[in-house]
Amino acid sequence: MEKQYPQCMVDGEPYLPGSSSLLSYLEKRLLVTLRDGKTFVGYLQSVDQFANLLLSHTKERIYVGPKFGDIDRGVYIVRGENVILLGEVDEERERQLVQLHRVNQEDILLLQKQQQLQRQEADRVKHKFMKERGLEYTNLQTFEDFM
């Protein structure tokens, strides 16, 4: 007699473990956050056994404080091991957010550059402060450095 294993069900559908669970997101609009802090929004077209993603109509979303801007990237391939967050975009909530905080591409790139310069200046001040006290300061980048 063959052994029967219990089947895990999620919302009445059988749950597929591993990268197979991503198949339910095909043709849906997803937000993907990578290890380097970049965020992309696009439609999932394909996925493989390594959870590599193929996104179409992709936009890179850059956040600076409460503002954000989108840069068109077209078709985009994401290596699965770089994904830290993936989820379906709530269209209604996105519309509300867009009305409040979206800025154009040139403005968001300018704001991002200003933010990077401010962080570099803060690091320079920290380094100087520590050096004056005989301590060594190394700037270890964290996830927040990219946001």
Coordinates of C-alpha atoms in Angstrom, one line a residue:
M1 CA 0.0 0.0 0.0
E2 CA 1.4 3.4 -1.0
K3 CA 1.9 5.9 1.8
Q4 CA -0.3 9.0 1.5
Y5 CA 1.1 12.4 2.7
P6 CA -1.2 15.1 3.9
Q7 CA -1.5 17.9 1.4
C8 CA -1.0 21.5 2.7
M9 CA -3.8 23.8 1.6
V10 CA -3.6 27.6 1.5
D11 CA -6.8 29.5 0.7
G12 CA -8.4 26.3 -0.6
E13 CA -5.6 25.7 -3.1
P14 CA -2.7 23.1 -2.7
Y15 CA 0.5 24.8 -1.5
L16 CA 3.6 24.2 -3.7
P17 CA 6.8 24.4 -1.8
G18 CA 9.9 26.3 -2.9
S19 CA 10.1 28.3 -6.1
S20 CA 7.0 26.4 -7.4
S21 CA 4.9 28.6 -5.1
L22 CA 5.8 31.5 -7.3
L23 CA 3.8 30.0 -10.2
S24 CA 0.7 31.5 -8.7
Y25 CA 2.1 35.0 -9.3
L26 CA 2.5 34.6 -13.1
E27 CA 1.1 37.5 -15.1
K28 CA 0.6 39.5 -11.8
R29 CA 2.1 42.8 -10.9
L30 CA 4.8 42.3 -8.3
L31 CA 7.0 44.5 -6.1
V32 CA 10.5 42.9 -5.8
T33 CA 13.1 44.2 -3.3
L34 CA 16.7 43.0 -3.8
R35 CA 19.6 42.6 -1.4
D36 CA 21.3 45.8 -2.6
G37 CA 18.2 47.8 -1.7
K38 CA 16.8 48.3 -5.2
T39 CA 13.1 47.9 -5.7
F40 CA 11.4 46.9 -8.9
V41 CA 7.7 46.7 -10.0
G42 CA 6.8 44.6 -12.9
Y43 CA 4.7 41.7 -14.3
L44 CA 6.1 38.2 -13.6
Q45 CA 6.4 36.4 -16.9
S46 CA 8.6 33.4 -15.9
V47 CA 10.3 31.7 -13.0
D48 CA 12.7 28.7 -12.8
Q49 CA 13.8 26.2 -10.2
F50 CA 16.3 28.7 -8.8
A51 CA 13.6 31.4 -8.3
N52 CA 15.2 33.5 -11.0
L53 CA 12.5 36.0 -12.2
L54 CA 11.7 37.4 -15.6
L55 CA 9.7 40.7 -15.2
S56 CA 8.1 42.6 -18.0
H57 CA 7.0 46.3 -18.1
T58 CA 9.5 46.8 -15.2
K59 CA 10.1 50.0 -13.4
E60 CA 12.8 50.6 -10.9
R61 CA 11.2 52.4 -8.0
I62 CA 13.5 54.8 -6.1
Y63 CA 12.4 56.0 -2.6
V64 CA 13.8 59.2 -1.0
G65 CA 12.0 59.9 2.3
P66 CA 8.2 60.0 1.6
K67 CA 8.7 60.6 -2.2
F68 CA 9.4 58.1 -4.9
G69 CA 9.9 58.0 -8.6
D70 CA 9.9 55.3 -11.3
I71 CA 12.5 54.6 -14.0
D72 CA 11.4 52.4 -16.9
R73 CA 13.6 49.3 -17.2
G74 CA 11.5 47.2 -19.6
V75 CA 12.2 43.4 -19.5
Y76 CA 14.3 42.6 -16.5
I77 CA 15.9 39.4 -15.2
V78 CA 16.4 39.0 -11.5
R79 CA 18.7 36.4 -10.0
G80 CA 16.6 34.5 -7.4
E81 CA 19.3 34.6 -4.6
N82 CA 19.2 38.4 -4.6
V83 CA 15.5 38.7 -3.8
I84 CA 14.7 39.5 -0.2
L85 CA 11.0 40.5 -0.6
L86 CA 8.4 39.7 -3.3
G87 CA 4.7 40.5 -3.2
E88 CA 1.7 41.3 -5.3
V89 CA 1.0 45.0 -5.7
D90 CA -2.4 46.2 -4.3
E91 CA -3.6 48.4 -7.2
E92 CA -6.0 50.5 -5.2
R93 CA -3.4 51.3 -2.6
E94 CA -0.9 52.1 -5.3
R95 CA -3.2 54.6 -6.9
Q96 CA -3.6 56.4 -3.5
L97 CA 0.2 56.4 -3.0
V98 CA 0.9 57.7 -6.5
Q99 CA -1.4 60.7 -6.0
L100 CA 0.4 61.7 -2.8
H101 CA 4.1 61.2 -3.3
R102 CA 5.2 60.5 -6.9
V103 CA 7.8 62.8 -8.5
N104 CA 9.2 62.7 -12.0
Q105 CA 12.4 60.8 -12.9
E106 CA 14.7 63.8 -13.0
D107 CA 13.6 65.0 -9.6
I108 CA 13.9 61.6 -7.9
L109 CA 17.4 61.1 -9.3
L110 CA 18.4 64.5 -8.0
L111 CA 16.9 63.8 -4.6
Q112 CA 18.7 60.4 -4.5
K113 CA 22.1 62.1 -5.3
Q114 CA 21.5 64.7 -2.6
Q115 CA 20.7 61.9 -0.1
Q116 CA 23.9 60.1 -1.0
L117 CA 26.0 63.2 -0.6
Q118 CA 24.5 63.8 2.8
R119 CA 25.3 60.3 3.9
Q120 CA 28.9 60.6 2.6
E121 CA 29.3 63.9 4.5
A122 CA 27.9 62.3 7.7
D123 CA 30.4 59.4 7.2
R124 CA 33.2 61.8 6.8
V125 CA 32.3 63.6 10.0
K126 CA 32.1 60.3 11.9
H127 CA 35.4 59.2 10.5
K128 CA 37.1 62.4 11.6
F129 CA 35.5 62.3 15.0
M130 CA 36.7 58.7 15.6
K131 CA 40.2 59.4 14.2
E132 CA 40.6 62.4 16.6
R133 CA 40.0 60.0 19.5
G134 CA 42.4 57.3 18.2
L135 CA 39.7 55.0 17.0
E136 CA 39.3 53.4 13.6
Y137 CA 36.0 53.9 11.8
T138 CA 34.9 51.6 9.0
N139 CA 31.7 52.3 7.2
L140 CA 29.9 49.0 7.0
Q141 CA 27.0 49.3 4.6
T142 CA 23.6 48.1 5.9
F143 CA 20.3 47.7 4.1
E144 CA 19.2 51.1 5.4
D145 CA 22.1 52.7 3.5
F146 CA 20.3 51.8 0.3
M147 CA 16.9 53.1 1.3

